[in-house]
PDB file of C-alpha atoms in Angstrom:
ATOM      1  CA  UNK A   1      11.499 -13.232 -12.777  1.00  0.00           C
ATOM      2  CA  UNK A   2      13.166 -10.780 -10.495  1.00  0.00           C
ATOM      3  CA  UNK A   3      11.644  -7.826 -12.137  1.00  0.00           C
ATOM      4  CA  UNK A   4       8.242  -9.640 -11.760  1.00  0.00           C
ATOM      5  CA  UNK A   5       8.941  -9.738  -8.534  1.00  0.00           C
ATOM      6  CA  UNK A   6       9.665  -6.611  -7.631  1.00  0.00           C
ATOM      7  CA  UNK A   7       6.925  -5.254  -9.669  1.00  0.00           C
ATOM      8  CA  UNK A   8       4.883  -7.729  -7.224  1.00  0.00           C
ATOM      9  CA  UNK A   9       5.811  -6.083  -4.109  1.00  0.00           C
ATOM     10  CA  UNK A  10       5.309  -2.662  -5.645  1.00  0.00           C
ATOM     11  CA  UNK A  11       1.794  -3.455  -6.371  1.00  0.00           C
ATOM     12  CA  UNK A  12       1.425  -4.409  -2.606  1.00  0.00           C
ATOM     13  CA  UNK A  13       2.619  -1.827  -1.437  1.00  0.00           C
ATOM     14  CA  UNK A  14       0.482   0.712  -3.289  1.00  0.00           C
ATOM     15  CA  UNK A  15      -2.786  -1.116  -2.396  1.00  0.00           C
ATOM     16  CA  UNK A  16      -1.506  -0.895   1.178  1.00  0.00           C
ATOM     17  CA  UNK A  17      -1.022   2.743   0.758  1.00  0.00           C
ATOM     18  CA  UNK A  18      -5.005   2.750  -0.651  1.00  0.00           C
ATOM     19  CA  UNK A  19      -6.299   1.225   2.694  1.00  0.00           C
ATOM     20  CA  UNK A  20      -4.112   3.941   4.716  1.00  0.00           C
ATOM     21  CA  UNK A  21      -6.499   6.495   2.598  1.00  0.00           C
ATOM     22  CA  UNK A  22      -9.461   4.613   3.151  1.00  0.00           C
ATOM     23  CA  UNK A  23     -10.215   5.949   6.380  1.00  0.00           C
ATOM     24  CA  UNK A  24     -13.972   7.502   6.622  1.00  0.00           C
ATOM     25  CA  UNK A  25     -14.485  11.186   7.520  1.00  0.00           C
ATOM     26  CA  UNK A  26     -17.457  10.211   9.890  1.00  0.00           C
ATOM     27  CA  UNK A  27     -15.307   8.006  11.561  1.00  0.00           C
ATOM     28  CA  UNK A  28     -12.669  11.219  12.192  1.00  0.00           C
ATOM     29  CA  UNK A  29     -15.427  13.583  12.570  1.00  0.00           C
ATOM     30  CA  UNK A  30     -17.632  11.518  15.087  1.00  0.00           C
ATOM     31  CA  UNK A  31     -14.435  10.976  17.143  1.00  0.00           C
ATOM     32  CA  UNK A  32     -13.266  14.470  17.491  1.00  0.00           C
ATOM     33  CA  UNK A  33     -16.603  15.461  18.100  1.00  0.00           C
ATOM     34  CA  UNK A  34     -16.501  12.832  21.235  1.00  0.00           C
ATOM     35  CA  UNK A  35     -13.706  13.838  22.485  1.00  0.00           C
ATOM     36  CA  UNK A  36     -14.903  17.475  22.300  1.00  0.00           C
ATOM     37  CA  UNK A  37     -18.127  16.893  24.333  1.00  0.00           C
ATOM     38  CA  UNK A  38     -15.981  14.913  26.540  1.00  0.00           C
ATOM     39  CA  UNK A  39     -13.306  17.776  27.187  1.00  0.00           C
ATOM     40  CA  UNK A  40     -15.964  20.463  28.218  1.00  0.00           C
ATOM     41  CA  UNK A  41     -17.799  18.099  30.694  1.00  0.00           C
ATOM     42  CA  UNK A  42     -14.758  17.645  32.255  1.00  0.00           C
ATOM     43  CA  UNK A  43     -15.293  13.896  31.694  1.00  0.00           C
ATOM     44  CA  UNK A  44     -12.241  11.581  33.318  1.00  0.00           C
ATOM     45  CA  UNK A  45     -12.420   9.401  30.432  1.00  0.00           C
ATOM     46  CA  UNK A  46     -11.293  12.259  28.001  1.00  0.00           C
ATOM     47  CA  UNK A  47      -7.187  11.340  28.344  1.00  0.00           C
ATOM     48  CA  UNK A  48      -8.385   7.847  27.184  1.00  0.00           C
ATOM     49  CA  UNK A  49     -10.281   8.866  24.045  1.00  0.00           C
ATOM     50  CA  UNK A  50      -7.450  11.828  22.889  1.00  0.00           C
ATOM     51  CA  UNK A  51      -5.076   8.796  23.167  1.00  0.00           C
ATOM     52  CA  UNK A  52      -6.796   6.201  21.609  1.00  0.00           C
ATOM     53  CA  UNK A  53      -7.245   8.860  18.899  1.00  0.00           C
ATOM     54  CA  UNK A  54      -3.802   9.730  18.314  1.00  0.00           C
ATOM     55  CA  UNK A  55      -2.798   6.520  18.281  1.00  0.00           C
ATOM     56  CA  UNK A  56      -4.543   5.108  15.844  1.00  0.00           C
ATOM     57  CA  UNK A  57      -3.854   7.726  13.772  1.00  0.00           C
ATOM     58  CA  UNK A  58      -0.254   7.292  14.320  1.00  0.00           C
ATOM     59  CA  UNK A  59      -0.408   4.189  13.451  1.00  0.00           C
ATOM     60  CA  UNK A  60      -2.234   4.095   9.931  1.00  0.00           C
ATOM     61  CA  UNK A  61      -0.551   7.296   8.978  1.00  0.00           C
ATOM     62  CA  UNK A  62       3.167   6.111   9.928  1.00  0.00           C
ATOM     63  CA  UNK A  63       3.695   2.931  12.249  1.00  0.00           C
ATOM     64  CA  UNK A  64       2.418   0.755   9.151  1.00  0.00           C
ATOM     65  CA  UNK A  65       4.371   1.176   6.499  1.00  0.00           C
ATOM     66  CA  UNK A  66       6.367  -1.857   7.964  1.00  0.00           C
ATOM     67  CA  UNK A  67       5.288  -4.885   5.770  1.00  0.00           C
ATOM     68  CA  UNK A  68       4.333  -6.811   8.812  1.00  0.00           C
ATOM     69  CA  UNK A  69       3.358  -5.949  12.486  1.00  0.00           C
ATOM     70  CA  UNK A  70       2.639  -7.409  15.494  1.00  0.00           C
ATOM     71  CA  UNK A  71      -0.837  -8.822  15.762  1.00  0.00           C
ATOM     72  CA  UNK A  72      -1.223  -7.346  19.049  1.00  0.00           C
ATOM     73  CA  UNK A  73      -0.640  -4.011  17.745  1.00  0.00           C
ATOM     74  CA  UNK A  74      -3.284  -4.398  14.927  1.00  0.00           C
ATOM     75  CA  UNK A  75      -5.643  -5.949  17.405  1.00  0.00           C
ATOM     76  CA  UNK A  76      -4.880  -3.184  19.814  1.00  0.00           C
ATOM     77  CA  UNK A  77      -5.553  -0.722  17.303  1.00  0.00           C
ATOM     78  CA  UNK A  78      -9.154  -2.223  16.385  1.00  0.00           C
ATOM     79  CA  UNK A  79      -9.991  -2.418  20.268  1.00  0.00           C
ATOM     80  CA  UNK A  80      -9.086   1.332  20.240  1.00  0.00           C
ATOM     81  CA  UNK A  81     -11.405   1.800  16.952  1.00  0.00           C
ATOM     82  CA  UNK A  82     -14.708  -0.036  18.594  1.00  0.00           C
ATOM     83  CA  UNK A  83     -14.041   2.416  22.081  1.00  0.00           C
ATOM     84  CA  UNK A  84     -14.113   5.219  19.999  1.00  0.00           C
ATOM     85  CA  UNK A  85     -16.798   4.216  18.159  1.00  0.00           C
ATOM     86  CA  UNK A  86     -18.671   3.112  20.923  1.00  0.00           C
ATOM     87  CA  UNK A  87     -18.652   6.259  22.840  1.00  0.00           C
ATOM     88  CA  UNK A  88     -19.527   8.322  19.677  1.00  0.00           C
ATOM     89  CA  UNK A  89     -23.168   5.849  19.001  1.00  0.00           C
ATOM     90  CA  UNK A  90     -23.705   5.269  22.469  1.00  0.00           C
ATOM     91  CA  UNK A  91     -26.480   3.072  23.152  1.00  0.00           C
ATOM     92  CA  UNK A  92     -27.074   2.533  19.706  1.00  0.00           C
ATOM     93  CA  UNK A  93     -24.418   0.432  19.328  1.00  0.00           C
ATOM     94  CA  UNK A  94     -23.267  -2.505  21.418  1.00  0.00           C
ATOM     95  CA  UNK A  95     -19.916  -4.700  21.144  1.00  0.00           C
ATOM     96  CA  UNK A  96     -18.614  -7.906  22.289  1.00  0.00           C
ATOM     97  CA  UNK A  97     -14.874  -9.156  21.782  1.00  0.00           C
ATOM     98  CA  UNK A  98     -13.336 -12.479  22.513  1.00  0.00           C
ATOM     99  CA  UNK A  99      -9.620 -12.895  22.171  1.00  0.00           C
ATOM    100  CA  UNK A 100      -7.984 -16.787  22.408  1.00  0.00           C
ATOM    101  CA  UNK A 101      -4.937 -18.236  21.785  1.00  0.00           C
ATOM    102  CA  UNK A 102      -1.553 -17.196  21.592  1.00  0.00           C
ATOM    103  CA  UNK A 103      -1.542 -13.448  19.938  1.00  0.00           C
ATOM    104  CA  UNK A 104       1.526 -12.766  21.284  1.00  0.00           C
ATOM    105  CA  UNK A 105       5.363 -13.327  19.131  1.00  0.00           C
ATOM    106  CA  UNK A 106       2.803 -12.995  15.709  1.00  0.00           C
ATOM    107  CA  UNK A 107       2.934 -10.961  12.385  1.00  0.00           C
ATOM    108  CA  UNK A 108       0.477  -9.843  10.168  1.00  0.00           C
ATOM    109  CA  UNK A 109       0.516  -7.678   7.193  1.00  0.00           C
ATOM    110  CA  UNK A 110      -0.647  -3.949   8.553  1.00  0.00           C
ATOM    111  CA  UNK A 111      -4.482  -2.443   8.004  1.00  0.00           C
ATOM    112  CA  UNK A 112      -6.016  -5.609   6.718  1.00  0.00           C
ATOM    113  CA  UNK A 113      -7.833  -6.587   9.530  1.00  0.00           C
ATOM    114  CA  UNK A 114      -8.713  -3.161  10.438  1.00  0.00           C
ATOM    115  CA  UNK A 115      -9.668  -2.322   7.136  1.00  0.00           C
ATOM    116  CA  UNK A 116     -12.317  -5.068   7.583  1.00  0.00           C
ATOM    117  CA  UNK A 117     -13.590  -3.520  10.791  1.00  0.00           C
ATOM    118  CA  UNK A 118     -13.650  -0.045   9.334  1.00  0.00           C
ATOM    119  CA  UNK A 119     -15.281  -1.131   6.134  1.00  0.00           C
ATOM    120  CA  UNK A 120     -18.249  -3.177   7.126  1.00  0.00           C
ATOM    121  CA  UNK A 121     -18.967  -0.916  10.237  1.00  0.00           C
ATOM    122  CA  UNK A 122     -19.057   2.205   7.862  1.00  0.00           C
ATOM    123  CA  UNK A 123     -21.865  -0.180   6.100  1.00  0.00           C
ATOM    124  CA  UNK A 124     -23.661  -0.845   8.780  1.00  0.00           C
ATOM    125  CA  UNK A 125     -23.745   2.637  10.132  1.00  0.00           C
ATOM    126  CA  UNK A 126     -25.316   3.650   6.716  1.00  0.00           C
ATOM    127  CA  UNK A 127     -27.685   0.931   6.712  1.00  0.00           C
ATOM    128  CA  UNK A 128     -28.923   0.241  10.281  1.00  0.00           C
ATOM    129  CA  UNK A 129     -29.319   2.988  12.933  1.00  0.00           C
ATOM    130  CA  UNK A 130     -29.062   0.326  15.600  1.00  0.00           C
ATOM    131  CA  UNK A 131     -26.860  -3.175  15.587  1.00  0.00           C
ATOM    132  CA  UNK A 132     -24.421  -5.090  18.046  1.00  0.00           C
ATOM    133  CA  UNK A 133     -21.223  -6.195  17.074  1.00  0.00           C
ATOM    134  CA  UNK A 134     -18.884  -9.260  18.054  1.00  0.00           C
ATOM    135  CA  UNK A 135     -15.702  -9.698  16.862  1.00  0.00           C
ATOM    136  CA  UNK A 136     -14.030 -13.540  17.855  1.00  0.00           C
ATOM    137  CA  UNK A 137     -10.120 -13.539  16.796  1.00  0.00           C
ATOM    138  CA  UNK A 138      -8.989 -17.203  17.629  1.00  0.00           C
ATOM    139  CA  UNK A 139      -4.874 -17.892  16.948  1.00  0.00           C
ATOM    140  CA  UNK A 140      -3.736 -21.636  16.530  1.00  0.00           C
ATOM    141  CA  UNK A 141      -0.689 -23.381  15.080  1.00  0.00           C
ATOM    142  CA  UNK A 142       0.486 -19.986  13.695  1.00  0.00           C
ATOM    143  CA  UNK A 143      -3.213 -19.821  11.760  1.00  0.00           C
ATOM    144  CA  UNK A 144      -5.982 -16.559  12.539  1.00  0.00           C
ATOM    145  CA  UNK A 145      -9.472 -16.624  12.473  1.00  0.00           C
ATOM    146  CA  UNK A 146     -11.062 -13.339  12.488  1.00  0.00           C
ATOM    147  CA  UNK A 147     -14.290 -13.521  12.625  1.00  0.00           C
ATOM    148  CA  UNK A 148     -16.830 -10.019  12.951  1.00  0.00           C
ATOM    149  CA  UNK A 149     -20.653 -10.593  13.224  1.00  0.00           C
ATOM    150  CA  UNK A 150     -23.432  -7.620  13.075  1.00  0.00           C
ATOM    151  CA  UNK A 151     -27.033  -8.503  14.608  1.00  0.00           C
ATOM    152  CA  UNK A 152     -29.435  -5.785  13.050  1.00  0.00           C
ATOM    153  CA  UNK A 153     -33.125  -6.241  13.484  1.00  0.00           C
ATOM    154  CA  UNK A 154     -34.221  -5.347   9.895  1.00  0.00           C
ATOM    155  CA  UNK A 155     -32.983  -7.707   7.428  1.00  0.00           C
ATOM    156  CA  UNK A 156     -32.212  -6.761   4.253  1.00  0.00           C
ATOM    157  CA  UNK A 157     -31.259  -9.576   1.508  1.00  0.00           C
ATOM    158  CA  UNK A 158     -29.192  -7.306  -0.273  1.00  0.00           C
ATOM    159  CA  UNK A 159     -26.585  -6.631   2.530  1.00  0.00           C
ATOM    160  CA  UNK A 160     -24.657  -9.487   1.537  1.00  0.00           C
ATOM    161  CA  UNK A 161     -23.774  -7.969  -2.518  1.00  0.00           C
ATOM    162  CA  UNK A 162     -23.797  -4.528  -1.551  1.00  0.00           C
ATOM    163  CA  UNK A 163     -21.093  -5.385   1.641  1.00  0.00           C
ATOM    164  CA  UNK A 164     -19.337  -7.816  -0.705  1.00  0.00           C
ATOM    165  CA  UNK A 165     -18.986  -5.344  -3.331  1.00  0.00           C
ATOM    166  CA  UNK A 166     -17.699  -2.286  -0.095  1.00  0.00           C
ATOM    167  CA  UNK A 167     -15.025  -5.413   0.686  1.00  0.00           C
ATOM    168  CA  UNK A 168     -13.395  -6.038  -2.697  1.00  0.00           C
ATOM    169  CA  UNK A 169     -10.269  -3.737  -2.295  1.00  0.00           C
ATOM    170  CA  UNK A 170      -9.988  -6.178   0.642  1.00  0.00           C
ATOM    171  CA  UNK A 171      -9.855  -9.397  -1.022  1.00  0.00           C
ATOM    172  CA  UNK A 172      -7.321  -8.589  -3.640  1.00  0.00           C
ATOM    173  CA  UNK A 173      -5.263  -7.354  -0.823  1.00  0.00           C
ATOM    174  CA  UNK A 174      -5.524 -11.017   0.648  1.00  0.00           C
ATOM    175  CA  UNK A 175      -5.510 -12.476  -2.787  1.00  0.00           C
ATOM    176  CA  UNK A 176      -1.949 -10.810  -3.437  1.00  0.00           C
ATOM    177  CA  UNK A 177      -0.501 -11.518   0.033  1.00  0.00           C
ATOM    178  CA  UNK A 178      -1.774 -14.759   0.506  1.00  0.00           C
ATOM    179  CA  UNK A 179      -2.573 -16.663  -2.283  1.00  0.00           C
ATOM    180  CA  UNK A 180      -4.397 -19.883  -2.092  1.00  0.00           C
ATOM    181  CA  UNK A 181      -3.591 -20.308   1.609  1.00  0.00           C
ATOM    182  CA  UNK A 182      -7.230 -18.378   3.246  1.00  0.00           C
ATOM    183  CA  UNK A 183     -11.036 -18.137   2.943  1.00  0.00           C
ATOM    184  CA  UNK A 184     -12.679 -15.034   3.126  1.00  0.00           C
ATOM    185  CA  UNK A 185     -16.473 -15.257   3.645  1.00  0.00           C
ATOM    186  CA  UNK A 186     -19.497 -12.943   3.981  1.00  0.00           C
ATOM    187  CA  UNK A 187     -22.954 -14.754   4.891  1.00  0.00           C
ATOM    188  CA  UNK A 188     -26.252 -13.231   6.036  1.00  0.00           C
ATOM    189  CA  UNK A 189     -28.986 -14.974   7.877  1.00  0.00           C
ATOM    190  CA  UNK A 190     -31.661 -13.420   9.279  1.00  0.00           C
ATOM    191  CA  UNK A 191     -29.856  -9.977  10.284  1.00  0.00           C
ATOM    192  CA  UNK A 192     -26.818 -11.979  11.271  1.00  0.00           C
ATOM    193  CA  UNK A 193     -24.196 -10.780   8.849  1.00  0.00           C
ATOM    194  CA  UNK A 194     -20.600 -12.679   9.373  1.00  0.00           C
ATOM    195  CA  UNK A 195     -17.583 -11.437   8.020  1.00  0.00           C
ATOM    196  CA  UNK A 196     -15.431 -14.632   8.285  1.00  0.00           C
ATOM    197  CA  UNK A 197     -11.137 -14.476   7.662  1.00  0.00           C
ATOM    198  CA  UNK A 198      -9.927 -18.035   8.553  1.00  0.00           C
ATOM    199  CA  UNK A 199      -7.190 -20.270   8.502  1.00  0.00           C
ATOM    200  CA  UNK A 200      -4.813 -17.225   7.087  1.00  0.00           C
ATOM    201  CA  UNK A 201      -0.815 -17.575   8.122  1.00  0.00           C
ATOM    202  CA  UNK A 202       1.011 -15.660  10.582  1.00  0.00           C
ATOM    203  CA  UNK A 203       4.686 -14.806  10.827  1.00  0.00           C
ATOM    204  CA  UNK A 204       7.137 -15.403  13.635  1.00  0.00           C
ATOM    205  CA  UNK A 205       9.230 -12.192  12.295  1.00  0.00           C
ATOM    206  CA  UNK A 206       8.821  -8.897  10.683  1.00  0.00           C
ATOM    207  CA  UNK A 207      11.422  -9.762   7.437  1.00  0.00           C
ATOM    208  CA  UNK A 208      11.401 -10.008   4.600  1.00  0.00           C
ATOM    209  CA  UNK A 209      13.955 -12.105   1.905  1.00  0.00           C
ATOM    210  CA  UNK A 210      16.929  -9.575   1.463  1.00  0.00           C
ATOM    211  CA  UNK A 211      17.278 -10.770  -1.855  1.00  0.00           C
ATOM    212  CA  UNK A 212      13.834  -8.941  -2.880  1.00  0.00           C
ATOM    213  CA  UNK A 213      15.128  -6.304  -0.514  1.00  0.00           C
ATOM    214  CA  UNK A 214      17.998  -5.298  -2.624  1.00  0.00           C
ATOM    215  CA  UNK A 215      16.219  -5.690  -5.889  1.00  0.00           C
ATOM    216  CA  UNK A 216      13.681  -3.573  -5.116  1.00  0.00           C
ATOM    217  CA  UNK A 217      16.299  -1.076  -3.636  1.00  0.00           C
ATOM    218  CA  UNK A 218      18.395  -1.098  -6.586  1.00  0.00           C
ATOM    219  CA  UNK A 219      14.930  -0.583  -8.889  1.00  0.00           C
ATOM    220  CA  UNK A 220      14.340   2.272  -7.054  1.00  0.00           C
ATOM    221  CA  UNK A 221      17.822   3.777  -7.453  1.00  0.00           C
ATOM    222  CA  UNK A 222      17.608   3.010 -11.301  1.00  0.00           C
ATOM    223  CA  UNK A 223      14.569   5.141 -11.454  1.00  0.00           C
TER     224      UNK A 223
END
């Protein structure tokens, strides 16, 4: 059972290490490319975008391998994400957030939230050249709703399958981390595509059992 277990977290851990990969070159590209047209126009809002660049790639390429975070730091992260990508689209693209509840004190396993964000945007840029964007991230009891709705104005029936199939890596990241206790839902009507994450669990601490710590330690040392 303690082998199983260990295997478990394993598993986790390299499916983590797939969403840290999953990161799309047009995304990088685009962003670079902003801050480049934003250097030599001597733009004031250059510092912003080099640091909301570097720190979001700090953070998928080193601050995550943690096997939870702060909320706020993931949230932060996505906020950064939607600037960037905002001032690479321009008026193309227009976003809304709404933040309630008490964020602050949480966990959350790393990259799944902004996996979500990353994935179905990347969609949407393929599909749509123009759409808006509003994400609604309610906290209660310890629960999250995360909730990210695209308004495009030419409906397609299919988006819901072909999105569903982009998200799967997704779910059986959820499926393995929570199991049993979340919903995750994608429903299109009439342009309005909602990705919907409710009801999942947050942490009051970072830890995990140091029983499974030192099993999976002394796996590693036996390999």
């Amino acid at each position: 059972q303690r082998e199983n277990e260990v295997l478990a977290q394993q598993k986790i851990a390299s499916e983590l290490q797939l969403l840290k990969i999953q990161i799309n070159p047009r995304f990088l590209f685009h962003s670079l490319h902003t801050v480049k047209e934003h250097i030599l126009i001597d733009s004031p809002r250059a510092p912003q975008l080099i640091l909301q660049v570097a720190d979001l790639l700090s953070y998928i390429l080193y601050e995550s391998d943690e096997n939870y975070v702060l909320l706020e730091k993931e949230l932060g992260i996505i906020m950064d994400y939607l600037a960037l990508e905002e001032n690479s689209l321009g008026e193309n693209f227009q976003v809304e957030t709404n933040i309630s509840g008490d964020v602050a004190g949480k966990y959350f396993t790393p990259l799944i939230l902004l996996a979500i964000v990353e994935t179905s945007f990347e969609y949407f840029i393929e599909k749509h050249e123009e759409f808006s964007l509003k994400l609604l991230i309610e906290v209660s009891d310890n629960l999250l709703d995360f909730r990210i709705a695209f308004n495009v104005s030419n409906y397609n029936s299919s988006e819901p399958y072909e999105l569903n199939e982009k998200l799967t890596g997704i779910r059986k990241q959820l499926r393995n981390l929570y199991p049993g206790n979340h919903d995750f839902i994608v429903a299109t009507t009439y342009g309005n595509t909602t990705i919907h994450l409710k009801q999942i669990p947050l942490r009051l601490d970072k830890l995990i059992p140091e029983e499974l710590i030192t099993t999976s330690n002394s796996n590693y040392e036996n390999v």
